[in-house]
Coordinates of C-alpha atoms in Angstrom, one line a residue:
Chain V
X1 CA -73.0 167.9 -24.6
X2 CA -70.4 168.6 -22.3
X3 CA -73.0 169.0 -19.5
X4 CA -73.5 165.1 -18.9
X5 CA -69.8 164.3 -18.5
X6 CA -69.2 162.7 -15.4
X7 CA -68.6 164.8 -12.8
X8 CA -67.0 162.8 -9.7
X9 CA -64.4 160.7 -11.7
X10 CA -61.5 162.9 -10.4
X11 CA -62.9 162.6 -7.3
X12 CA -63.2 158.8 -7.0
X13 CA -59.9 158.4 -8.6
X14 CA -58.2 160.4 -5.6
X15 CA -60.2 158.3 -2.8
X16 CA -59.0 155.1 -4.4
X17 CA -55.6 156.5 -4.9
X18 CA -55.8 157.5 -0.9
X19 CA -57.3 154.0 0.1
X20 CA -54.4 152.1 -1.7
X21 CA -51.9 154.6 0.3
X22 CA -53.6 153.9 3.2
X23 CA -53.9 150.1 3.3
X24 CA -50.1 149.6 2.2
X25 CA -49.5 152.0 5.0
X26 CA -51.4 149.7 7.4
X27 CA -49.9 146.5 6.3
X28 CA -46.6 147.9 6.6
X29 CA -47.6 149.3 10.4
X30 CA -49.0 145.9 11.2
X31 CA -45.6 144.3 9.9
X32 CA -43.1 146.9 12.0
X33 CA -45.3 145.9 14.8
X34 CA -45.1 142.3 14.7
X35 CA -41.4 142.3 13.9
X36 CA -40.1 145.3 15.6
X37 CA -39.7 145.6 19.7
X38 CA -36.6 145.0 22.1
X39 CA -36.0 141.6 20.1
X40 CA -36.1 142.0 16.4
X41 CA -37.6 138.9 14.8
X42 CA -37.3 138.8 10.7
X43 CA -40.6 138.8 9.2
X44 CA -40.3 135.0 7.9
X45 CA -40.4 133.7 11.4
X46 CA -43.3 135.8 12.6
X47 CA -45.3 134.7 9.6
X48 CA -44.2 130.8 10.6
X49 CA -45.4 131.7 14.4
X50 CA -48.9 133.2 12.6
X51 CA -49.3 130.6 10.8
X52 CA -48.7 127.6 13.4
X53 CA -50.8 129.7 16.0
X54 CA -53.8 130.7 13.8
X55 CA -54.3 128.0 11.3
X56 CA -52.6 124.7 13.0
X57 CA -54.4 125.4 16.0
X58 CA -51.6 126.6 18.2
X59 CA -49.1 124.0 19.2
X60 CA -49.0 125.5 22.6
X61 CA -45.1 126.7 22.4
X62 CA -46.0 129.3 25.1
X63 CA -42.0 130.4 25.3
X64 CA -39.7 132.1 23.1
X65 CA -40.3 134.1 19.7
X66 CA -43.6 132.3 19.3
X67 CA -44.9 133.6 22.6
X68 CA -43.6 137.4 21.9
X69 CA -45.3 137.3 18.5
X70 CA -48.5 135.5 19.2
X71 CA -49.3 136.5 22.8
X72 CA -47.5 139.6 23.6
X73 CA -47.2 141.6 20.3
X74 CA -50.5 140.4 18.3
X75 CA -52.8 141.6 20.9
X76 CA -51.1 144.7 21.2
X77 CA -51.1 145.4 17.5
X78 CA -54.5 144.5 17.2
X79 CA -55.6 146.5 20.2
X80 CA -53.4 149.5 18.5
X81 CA -55.5 149.3 15.3
X82 CA -58.8 149.4 17.2
X83 CA -57.7 152.1 19.6
X84 CA -56.0 154.4 16.4
X85 CA -59.2 153.6 14.4
X86 CA -61.5 154.5 17.1
X87 CA -59.6 157.9 18.1
X88 CA -59.3 159.0 14.5
X89 CA -62.8 158.1 13.9
X90 CA -64.1 160.0 16.9
X91 CA -61.7 163.4 15.8
X92 CA -63.3 163.3 12.4
X93 CA -66.6 162.7 13.2
X94 CA -66.4 165.7 16.1
X95 CA -64.7 167.7 13.5
X96 CA -67.8 167.2 11.2
X97 CA -70.3 167.9 14.6
X98 CA -68.5 171.1 15.3
X99 CA -67.8 172.1 11.8
X100 CA -64.4 172.7 12.7
X101 CA -61.2 171.3 11.4
X102 CA -59.6 171.9 14.7
X103 CA -61.7 169.8 17.0
X104 CA -60.4 166.9 18.8
X105 CA -61.4 164.9 21.5
X106 CA -58.2 165.2 23.1
X107 CA -58.0 168.9 23.0
X108 CA -61.5 169.8 23.9
X109 CA -61.3 168.1 27.0
X110 CA -63.4 164.7 26.0
X111 CA -60.3 162.6 26.9
X112 CA -59.7 164.3 30.2
X113 CA -63.5 164.0 31.0
X114 CA -63.2 160.4 30.4
X115 CA -59.9 160.2 32.1
X116 CA -61.2 161.4 35.5
X117 CA -63.9 158.7 35.1
X118 CA -61.1 156.3 34.9
X119 CA -59.3 157.5 38.2
X120 CA -62.3 157.4 39.8
X121 CA -63.2 154.0 39.2
X122 CA -59.6 153.3 40.1
X123 CA -59.2 155.0 43.0
X124 CA -62.6 155.2 44.3
X125 CA -64.2 152.3 42.8
X126 CA -62.7 149.5 45.3
X127 CA -63.9 151.5 48.3
X128 CA -67.6 151.5 46.7
X129 CA -67.6 147.9 45.8
X130 CA -64.9 146.5 47.8
X131 CA -62.0 144.8 46.3
X132 CA -63.5 141.5 45.2
X133 CA -65.2 141.5 41.9
X134 CA -62.7 141.4 39.5
X135 CA -65.0 141.4 36.9
X136 CA -66.9 144.0 37.6
X137 CA -63.5 146.3 37.7
X138 CA -63.0 145.1 34.3
X139 CA -66.1 146.0 33.3
X140 CA -66.8 149.4 35.2
X141 CA -63.8 150.9 33.7
X142 CA -65.0 151.3 30.1
X143 CA -68.4 152.2 31.2
X144 CA -67.3 154.9 33.4
X145 CA -64.9 156.1 30.6
X146 CA -67.6 156.3 28.4
X147 CA -69.9 158.3 30.6
X148 CA -67.3 160.2 31.4
X149 CA -66.4 161.0 27.9
X150 CA -70.0 161.5 27.2
X151 CA -70.8 164.4 29.9
X152 CA -67.7 166.3 28.7
X153 CA -68.7 166.0 24.9
X154 CA -72.1 167.6 25.9
X155 CA -70.7 169.9 28.0
X156 CA -68.3 171.5 25.2
X157 CA -71.0 171.2 22.3
X158 CA -73.8 172.9 24.6
X159 CA -71.8 175.6 26.0
X160 CA -69.9 176.3 22.2
X161 CA -72.7 176.2 19.8
X162 CA -75.3 178.6 19.7
X163 CA -77.9 178.6 16.7
X164 CA -76.1 176.0 15.1
X165 CA -72.8 177.6 14.7
X166 CA -69.8 176.6 17.0
X167 CA -67.5 179.1 18.1
X168 CA -64.0 178.2 18.0
X169 CA -62.7 180.0 20.5
X170 CA -65.6 178.9 23.1
X171 CA -64.6 175.3 22.2
X172 CA -61.4 175.7 22.7
X173 CA -61.2 177.5 26.0
X174 CA -63.8 175.4 27.5
X175 CA -61.8 172.1 26.6
X176 CA -59.1 174.3 28.4
X177 CA -61.2 174.6 31.3
X178 CA -62.4 171.6 31.5
X179 CA -59.1 169.5 31.0
X180 CA -57.8 171.9 33.9
X181 CA -60.9 170.8 36.1
X182 CA -60.5 167.1 35.0
X183 CA -56.8 167.2 36.0
X184 CA -57.1 168.8 39.1
X185 CA -59.6 166.3 40.3
X186 CA -57.5 163.4 38.8
X187 CA -54.8 165.0 40.7
X188 CA -56.5 164.9 43.9
X189 CA -57.2 161.4 43.6
X190 CA -53.5 160.1 43.1
X191 CA -52.9 162.2 46.1
X192 CA -55.4 159.9 48.0
X193 CA -54.7 156.9 46.2
X194 CA -52.2 153.9 47.9
X195 CA -48.9 152.7 45.9
X196 CA -50.9 150.3 43.2
X197 CA -53.2 152.9 42.6
X198 CA -51.0 155.3 41.7
X199 CA -49.0 152.9 39.3
X200 CA -52.3 152.2 37.9
X201 CA -53.1 156.0 37.1
X202 CA -49.7 156.9 35.9
X203 CA -50.3 154.3 33.7
X204 CA -53.2 155.9 32.5
X205 CA -51.6 159.6 32.4
X206 CA -48.8 158.5 29.8
X207 CA -51.0 156.7 27.6
X208 CA -49.4 153.2 26.5
X209 CA -51.1 149.9 24.3
X210 CA -48.7 148.1 27.1
X211 CA -51.4 146.7 29.0
X212 CA -52.8 145.0 25.8
X213 CA -54.9 141.8 26.1
X214 CA -57.5 139.9 23.9
X215 CA -59.9 141.0 26.6
X216 CA -59.6 144.7 25.7
X217 CA -59.4 144.5 22.5
X218 CA -62.9 142.1 22.4
X219 CA -64.3 145.5 24.3
X220 CA -63.2 147.9 21.7
X221 CA -64.4 145.9 18.8
X222 CA -67.8 146.1 20.4
X223 CA -67.5 149.8 20.9
X224 CA -66.6 150.4 17.3
X225 CA -69.3 148.2 16.0
X226 CA -71.9 150.7 16.3
X227 CA -69.5 153.5 14.8
X228 CA -69.0 151.3 11.9
X229 CA -72.4 150.3 10.9
X230 CA -73.4 154.1 11.2
X231 CA -70.4 155.4 9.2
X232 CA -72.5 155.7 5.9
X233 CA -75.4 156.6 7.6
X234 CA -73.9 159.6 9.6
X235 CA -71.2 160.4 6.5
X236 CA -74.5 161.8 4.8
X237 CA -75.6 163.6 8.0
X238 CA -72.1 165.6 8.5
X239 CA -71.9 166.4 4.8
X240 CA -75.3 168.0 5.1
X241 CA -74.3 169.9 8.5
X242 CA -71.1 171.1 6.9
X243 CA -73.5 174.2 5.7
X244 CA -74.9 174.4 9.3
X245 CA -78.0 172.9 11.1
X246 CA -81.1 175.2 9.1
X247 CA -79.3 173.7 5.9
X248 CA -79.1 170.5 7.2
X249 CA -83.0 170.8 7.9
X250 CA -83.6 172.2 4.2
X251 CA -82.0 169.2 3.0
X252 CA -84.5 166.9 4.7
X253 CA -82.3 165.4 7.1
X254 CA -82.6 165.6 11.2
X255 CA -80.3 167.5 12.7
X256 CA -80.7 166.6 16.2
X257 CA -81.0 163.0 15.4
X258 CA -77.4 163.2 13.7
X259 CA -75.9 165.7 16.4
X260 CA -77.1 163.1 19.1
X261 CA -75.7 159.8 17.3
X262 CA -72.5 161.4 16.8
X263 CA -72.1 163.0 20.5
X264 CA -72.8 159.1 21.8
X265 CA -70.3 157.5 19.1
X266 CA -67.4 159.9 19.9
X267 CA -68.1 159.2 23.6
X268 CA -68.3 155.3 22.9
X269 CA -65.3 155.4 21.3
X270 CA -62.9 157.9 22.9
X271 CA -64.1 156.3 26.3
X272 CA -63.3 152.8 25.9
X273 CA -59.9 153.7 24.2
X274 CA -59.0 155.8 27.3
X275 CA -60.0 152.7 29.4
X276 CA -58.1 150.4 27.5
X277 CA -54.6 152.8 27.2
X278 CA -55.0 155.8 28.7
X279 CA -54.8 159.6 27.2
X280 CA -53.2 159.0 23.5
X281 CA -53.5 162.2 22.1
X282 CA -53.5 164.1 18.3
X283 CA -54.6 160.9 16.4
X284 CA -58.4 162.3 16.0
X285 CA -56.5 165.5 14.5
X286 CA -53.8 164.0 12.2
X287 CA -55.3 161.3 10.7
X288 CA -58.3 163.0 9.5
X289 CA -56.3 166.0 8.1
X290 CA -54.1 163.8 6.4
X291 CA -57.5 162.3 4.7
X292 CA -58.8 165.8 3.8
X293 CA -55.6 166.6 2.0
X294 CA -55.3 163.0 0.2
X295 CA -59.3 162.4 -0.7
X296 CA -61.0 165.9 0.0
X297 CA -63.8 166.7 2.6
X298 CA -66.5 163.9 2.1
X299 CA -67.3 162.2 5.0
X300 CA -68.0 158.9 3.1
X301 CA -64.6 158.9 2.2
X302 CA -63.0 160.8 5.3
X303 CA -64.7 158.7 7.8
X304 CA -63.5 155.2 6.7
X305 CA -60.1 156.5 5.5
X306 CA -59.7 158.4 8.8
X307 CA -60.0 155.1 10.6
X308 CA -57.6 153.4 8.4
X309 CA -55.1 156.2 9.0
X310 CA -55.5 156.4 12.6
X311 CA -55.2 152.5 12.9
X312 CA -51.7 152.8 11.0
X313 CA -50.7 156.0 12.8
X314 CA -50.8 154.4 16.2
X315 CA -49.5 151.2 15.4
X316 CA -46.6 152.4 13.4
X317 CA -46.1 154.9 16.4
X318 CA -46.6 152.1 19.0
X319 CA -43.8 149.9 17.0
X320 CA -41.5 153.0 17.0
X321 CA -42.4 153.6 20.7
X322 CA -41.0 150.0 21.7
X323 CA -37.6 150.4 19.7
X324 CA -36.0 154.0 20.1
X325 CA -35.2 153.4 23.4
X326 CA -35.3 149.0 23.5
X327 CA -35.1 147.5 25.3
X328 CA -36.8 150.1 27.7
X329 CA -40.1 151.1 26.3
X330 CA -41.8 154.6 25.8
X331 CA -45.6 155.4 26.3
X332 CA -47.0 155.7 23.0
X333 CA -48.8 158.7 24.4
X334 CA -45.6 160.7 24.6
X335 CA -44.7 160.3 20.8
X336 CA -48.2 161.0 19.6
X337 CA -47.7 164.4 21.9
X338 CA -44.5 165.3 20.7
X339 CA -45.6 164.6 16.8
X340 CA -49.1 166.4 17.6
X341 CA -48.6 169.1 19.3
X342 CA -46.6 171.2 16.8
X343 CA -49.1 170.0 14.0
X344 CA -51.9 171.4 15.6
X345 CA -50.0 174.7 16.2
X346 CA -49.2 174.5 12.6
X347 CA -52.5 174.1 11.7
X348 CA -53.7 176.6 13.7
X349 CA -51.0 179.3 12.0
X350 CA -52.0 178.3 8.9
X351 CA -55.8 179.1 9.7
X352 CA -54.8 182.2 11.1
X353 CA -52.8 183.3 8.1
X354 CA -55.7 182.4 5.8
X355 CA -58.4 183.9 7.6
X356 CA -56.4 187.4 8.7
X357 CA -56.2 189.4 5.3
X358 CA -53.4 191.7 6.2
Chain R
X1 CA -109.0 179.4 -2.1
X2 CA -107.1 176.4 -2.0
X3 CA -103.6 178.1 -2.5
X4 CA -100.6 175.5 -2.2
X5 CA -99.2 177.2 0.8
X6 CA -101.2 179.3 3.3
X7 CA -100.0 181.1 6.1
X8 CA -102.7 182.2 8.4
X9 CA -102.6 184.6 11.0
X10 CA -98.7 183.9 11.1
X11 CA -97.2 185.7 13.8
X12 CA -93.4 185.0 15.1
X13 CA -92.4 186.8 18.7
X14 CA -88.7 186.7 20.2
X15 CA -88.7 188.4 23.4
X16 CA -92.3 189.9 23.0
X17 CA -91.2 191.6 19.7
X18 CA -93.2 190.6 16.7
X19 CA -90.9 190.1 13.9
X20 CA -93.9 188.6 12.0
X21 CA -97.2 189.9 12.6
X22 CA -100.5 187.9 12.0
X23 CA -99.5 187.4 8.3
X24 CA -102.2 186.1 6.2
X25 CA -101.0 185.1 2.4
X26 CA -101.2 182.1 -0.2
X27 CA -99.3 181.2 -2.8
X28 CA -101.0 179.5 -6.1
X29 CA -98.9 176.5 -7.7
X30 CA -97.2 178.2 -10.6
X31 CA -96.7 181.4 -9.2
X32 CA -93.3 183.6 -8.9
X33 CA -93.8 185.7 -5.7
X34 CA -91.7 188.2 -4.8
X35 CA -91.3 189.6 -1.3
X36 CA -90.1 192.8 -1.0
X37 CA -90.0 195.6 1.7
X38 CA -87.1 197.3 3.6
X39 CA -84.5 196.2 6.1
X40 CA -85.8 194.4 8.9
X41 CA -89.2 194.2 7.6
X42 CA -89.3 190.6 8.4
X43 CA -89.0 189.1 5.2
X44 CA -86.1 186.5 5.8
X45 CA -88.4 185.5 8.9
X46 CA -91.1 185.0 6.8
X47 CA -89.1 182.7 4.5
X48 CA -87.7 180.6 7.4
X49 CA -91.2 180.3 8.7
X50 CA -92.7 178.7 5.2
X51 CA -89.5 176.7 4.9
X52 CA -90.4 175.3 8.5
X53 CA -87.0 176.1 9.7
X54 CA -88.5 178.6 12.3
X55 CA -92.0 177.5 14.6
X56 CA -94.9 180.3 14.4
X57 CA -95.5 181.9 17.8
X58 CA -99.1 181.8 16.8
X59 CA -100.5 181.1 13.5
X60 CA -100.4 178.2 10.9
X61 CA -99.2 177.0 7.6
X62 CA -101.0 174.6 5.5
X63 CA -99.1 172.8 2.4
X64 CA -101.8 171.5 0.3
X65 CA -104.5 172.0 2.8
X66 CA -102.7 170.0 5.2
X67 CA -100.7 171.6 8.4
X68 CA -97.0 172.0 8.0
X69 CA -96.3 170.4 11.5
X70 CA -97.4 166.9 10.1
X71 CA -94.5 166.7 7.5
X72 CA -91.2 165.6 8.6
X73 CA -88.0 167.0 7.4
X74 CA -87.8 164.4 4.6
X75 CA -91.1 165.2 3.3
X76 CA -90.7 168.9 3.8
X77 CA -87.7 168.6 1.3
X78 CA -89.6 166.7 -1.4
X79 CA -92.2 169.8 -1.3
X80 CA -89.6 172.7 -1.3
X81 CA -86.0 173.6 -1.6
X82 CA -84.3 176.6 0.2
X83 CA -81.5 179.0 -1.0
X84 CA -80.6 181.0 2.3
X85 CA -78.3 183.6 2.3
X86 CA -74.8 182.7 2.7
X87 CA -74.3 180.6 5.6
X88 CA -70.2 179.6 6.0
X89 CA -69.6 176.3 4.6
X90 CA -67.2 174.3 7.2
X91 CA -64.8 172.3 5.0
X92 CA -63.4 172.4 1.2
X93 CA -66.2 171.1 -0.6
X94 CA -65.7 171.1 -4.6
X95 CA -68.5 172.8 -6.2
X96 CA -70.2 169.9 -7.6
X97 CA -70.3 168.1 -4.1
X98 CA -72.1 171.3 -2.7
X99 CA -74.8 170.8 -5.1
X100 CA -75.1 166.7 -4.9
X101 CA -75.6 167.6 -1.3
X102 CA -79.2 168.6 -3.0
X103 CA -79.7 165.2 -3.0
X104 CA -78.7 164.1 0.2
X105 CA -82.0 162.7 1.4
X106 CA -84.4 163.0 -1.5
X107 CA -81.9 161.9 -3.8
X108 CA -80.5 159.2 -2.0
X109 CA -81.4 156.3 -3.9
X110 CA -81.0 157.7 -7.2
X111 CA -78.4 155.8 -9.4
X112 CA -74.9 157.6 -9.8
X113 CA -75.4 158.1 -13.7
X114 CA -78.6 159.7 -13.0
X115 CA -77.4 161.5 -10.0
X116 CA -74.5 162.9 -12.1
X117 CA -76.7 163.8 -14.9
X118 CA -78.9 166.1 -12.5
X119 CA -75.8 167.6 -10.9
X120 CA -74.0 168.5 -13.8
X121 CA -77.5 170.0 -15.4
X122 CA -78.2 171.7 -12.5
X123 CA -74.5 173.6 -12.6
X124 CA -75.1 174.6 -16.1
X125 CA -78.4 176.2 -15.7
X126 CA -77.1 178.1 -12.8
X127 CA -73.7 179.1 -14.8
X128 CA -71.4 177.2 -12.4
X129 CA -70.3 174.3 -14.8
X130 CA -67.0 175.5 -15.3
X131 CA -66.6 175.8 -11.6
X132 CA -67.7 172.5 -10.7
X133 CA -63.9 171.2 -9.4
X134 CA -63.3 174.4 -7.8
X135 CA -62.7 174.5 -4.0
X136 CA -66.4 176.9 -3.1
X137 CA -64.7 178.6 -0.2
X138 CA -62.7 180.2 -2.7
X139 CA -65.1 181.3 -4.8
X140 CA -66.2 184.9 -5.1
X141 CA -69.8 185.8 -3.3
X142 CA -71.1 185.7 -6.6
X143 CA -70.1 182.5 -7.4
X144 CA -71.1 180.9 -4.2
X145 CA -74.9 181.9 -5.0
X146 CA -74.7 180.0 -8.1
X147 CA -73.5 177.0 -6.6
X148 CA -76.2 176.8 -4.2
X149 CA -78.8 177.7 -6.7
X150 CA -77.7 174.4 -8.5
X151 CA -77.8 172.5 -5.2
X152 CA -81.4 173.7 -4.4
X153 CA -82.2 172.8 -8.3
X154 CA -81.1 169.2 -7.6
X155 CA -83.1 169.0 -4.4
X156 CA -86.4 170.0 -6.8
X157 CA -85.3 167.9 -9.3
X158 CA -84.4 164.8 -7.8
X159 CA -87.5 165.4 -5.5
X160 CA -89.9 164.7 -8.5
X161 CA -88.6 161.3 -8.8
X162 CA -91.1 160.7 -5.9
X163 CA -94.4 161.2 -7.3
X164 CA -96.3 164.2 -8.4
X165 CA -96.8 166.9 -5.8
X166 CA -96.6 170.4 -6.0
X167 CA -93.3 172.1 -5.3
X168 CA -91.5 175.2 -3.9
X169 CA -88.3 177.0 -4.3
X170 CA -87.7 179.6 -1.7
X171 CA -84.9 181.8 -2.5
X172 CA -83.6 184.5 0.1
X173 CA -82.0 187.6 -2.0
X174 CA -80.6 185.0 -4.8
X175 CA -79.3 187.9 -6.8
X176 CA -77.7 189.9 -4.1
X177 CA -74.4 189.2 -5.2
X178 CA -74.6 188.7 -8.5
X179 CA -73.7 190.5 -11.7
X180 CA -76.1 192.0 -14.6
X181 CA -75.8 188.7 -16.6
X182 CA -76.2 186.2 -13.8
X183 CA -78.7 187.8 -12.3
X184 CA -81.2 187.8 -15.4
X185 CA -79.9 184.1 -15.8
X186 CA -80.5 183.0 -12.5
X187 CA -84.1 185.0 -12.4
X188 CA -84.8 183.8 -15.9
X189 CA -84.5 179.8 -14.7
X190 CA -86.4 180.4 -11.8
X191 CA -89.0 181.4 -14.4
X192 CA -88.7 178.6 -16.6
X193 CA -88.9 176.5 -13.3
X194 CA -92.1 178.4 -12.4
X195 CA -93.8 177.8 -16.0
X196 CA -93.5 174.2 -15.1
X197 CA -95.7 174.3 -12.2
X198 CA -93.3 175.2 -9.3
X199 CA -94.2 178.0 -7.2
X200 CA -91.3 180.5 -6.5
X201 CA -90.9 182.7 -3.4
X202 CA -88.1 185.0 -3.8
X203 CA -87.1 188.0 -1.6
X204 CA -85.8 190.7 -4.0
X205 CA -84.4 194.2 -3.3
X206 CA -84.3 195.6 -6.6
X207 CA -88.1 196.7 -7.3
X208 CA -87.3 196.8 -11.1
X209 CA -86.1 193.4 -11.1
X210 CA -89.2 192.3 -8.9
X211 CA -91.3 193.8 -11.4
X212 CA -90.4 192.2 -14.3
X213 CA -89.8 188.6 -13.1
X214 CA -92.5 188.2 -10.3
X215 CA -96.1 187.5 -11.3
X216 CA -97.2 189.4 -7.8
X217 CA -95.6 191.0 -5.2
X218 CA -96.2 191.2 -1.3
X219 CA -94.7 194.6 0.1
X220 CA -93.6 193.3 3.7
X221 CA -93.1 196.5 6.2
X222 CA -92.9 196.3 10.5
X223 CA -93.9 192.3 10.0
X224 CA -97.4 193.0 8.4
X225 CA -98.1 193.0 4.4
X226 CA -99.3 196.5 3.4
X227 CA -99.5 195.7 0.0
X228 CA -100.3 192.6 -2.2
X229 CA -100.8 192.4 -6.2
X230 CA -99.2 192.5 -9.4
X231 CA -96.4 195.1 -9.6
X232 CA -98.4 197.5 -12.0
X233 CA -100.8 198.0 -9.4
X234 CA -98.7 198.0 -6.2
X235 CA -95.9 200.0 -7.1
X236 CA -96.0 203.8 -7.0
X237 CA -94.1 206.8 -5.7
X238 CA -96.4 206.7 -2.8
X239 CA -95.7 203.1 -1.8
X240 CA -91.8 203.9 -2.4
X241 CA -91.9 206.7 -0.2
X242 CA -94.0 205.9 2.6
X243 CA -92.4 202.3 2.7
X244 CA -89.0 202.7 1.6
X245 CA -88.6 206.3 2.8
X246 CA -86.7 206.8 -0.5
X247 CA -87.7 209.5 -3.1
X248 CA -87.9 207.6 -6.4
X249 CA -89.4 208.4 -9.7
X250 CA -92.0 206.2 -10.9
X251 CA -92.5 206.0 -14.5
X252 CA -94.3 203.4 -16.5
X253 CA -93.8 200.8 -19.4
X254 CA -96.5 202.6 -22.0
X255 CA -97.8 198.7 -22.9
X256 CA -98.0 196.8 -19.7
X257 CA -98.1 199.5 -17.3
X258 CA -95.1 198.2 -15.5
X259 CA -93.3 200.6 -13.1
X260 CA -89.6 201.8 -13.8
X261 CA -88.5 202.9 -10.8
X262 CA -85.1 205.7 -10.9
X263 CA -83.6 206.8 -8.3
X264 CA -83.8 211.0 -7.6
X265 CA -80.6 212.4 -6.1
X266 CA -81.1 214.6 -2.9
X267 CA -84.0 213.0 -1.2
X268 CA -85.5 215.5 2.0
X269 CA -82.9 214.8 4.2
X270 CA -83.4 216.3 7.6
X271 CA -81.8 219.4 8.4
X272 CA -78.9 218.2 11.0
X273 CA -78.1 215.5 8.5
X274 CA -77.7 218.3 5.9
X275 CA -75.8 220.4 8.4
X276 CA -73.0 217.4 8.9
X277 CA -72.6 216.3 5.8
X278 CA -71.9 220.0 4.5
X279 CA -69.1 220.2 7.0
X280 CA -67.0 217.3 5.7

């Protein structure tokens, strides 16, 4: 009888293919990230430097190629993987939550909200706590960015969602308003800041992995852990929400719990990313979209693959940003925005054409 | 006395306007009940109250004697599946994944082969088997309804693996976009489910369909139950004129006494409407 044929075979095959492609691309991006830069280092010597450091326990040769690979590029690539994954995951979760493929943490003001919190911490933090406690500064930045991101996400969600339906118009326009407000407040802060603070602020505005360190990588790893652990549960919930909250309830899901968890995880991922590397846009829009094209909209596949795809995109873009103007370095935020903005416009026009019958 | 689902003095008000006004109604296990009534009578609101989606302003609902508030969403999902009216789908899921969503909670622990079997059978019963790999968003309204019916069936079927309890299937205008073939197929499937003990509560507009498929009709008007009983007793020309404000001829089938409702052209419109139309 034909009705007993397995139905999901084709789907599984597509997901497997997409996973293979994403893993290969990610490995390639990591290789580029370690080999390319102001000085190109051939893969064989990169491998041997990694081997000496990671397997032989590090001979302490803190100079030359060894230092470039292990001391500079490795933490940068690891941080890039984490931030790319965090931003793409936040984008995919946000699109599922808003039930809209055009939602992105950068576009709806979450990044600006987190950024304003970062700017306040940089400029006003020292006046509040005094300049002394360095560790406080290190811990306060991601924590404040998380709170800023959380406030922004909740604000947009409450404004744009009525009775389980999210208005795309309200969401995007509220995002514009929120970004404008956060931008104005950030500009005011930079106006009253001193020279060193101004340098820190402009680093944030541009978005760059230049300040990578193992400490930042560890914070990002901590922030990503709950999102990764919650992923299977959240994926089921977001699939259930695809028909709206009422239908999710009919299926037996607790929509409020899913929404709350998603908002918290988005804020955590975006906040810590912004605290570590500033405003890097459009990864959260592009990565989930590419995965949907390859493997379909099922969040059980979409969430993990988006994380992988976002990690690949950011590490690849960073490698490109370091080589385009070598020995000078382009902030990677400029690169992702100049690729992402036209991509967003294309998505918008395509959707407009589809929904417009004329 | 011991109805499976019982609503007592159910009232639902929005801004002081009572959409449902002290409705008391019970639903027995294995009954097919059609809710009929004009637009704005409160049919969908009643169904949403029964499903637990809306909280009543006053009154209570009990499932097998236990108050509905006691049940978590997951426990409710084991006892009833809902096919609501076309909510928009956000992403281009293929039809079989839409149907599989019925398993999201109640069928979470099913082995994959068994889940696949339930999905495939539900799609086949709903006449959506050939659509299973199509993008739900590109389907016609009727095809989407069949996919959504399959999803509700998946949920009911998977829930039966959790033990024996009464189940209900709530359908809000399930046949509104279907052609004749699929109207009969969907309602035939619903009747078959009823035979196995599931209660079906369906909002239906076509009185002939309601009279033939349902064991009992609940007539709603202005948020109140105005008639309740078998079709042969409930439907006559007076009720159709009074409740639906439509002039229809009601004949009877000779053996069963079931009503046959036929439209009459030129219902007595008021004089201004007549004048407006004549000048067209």
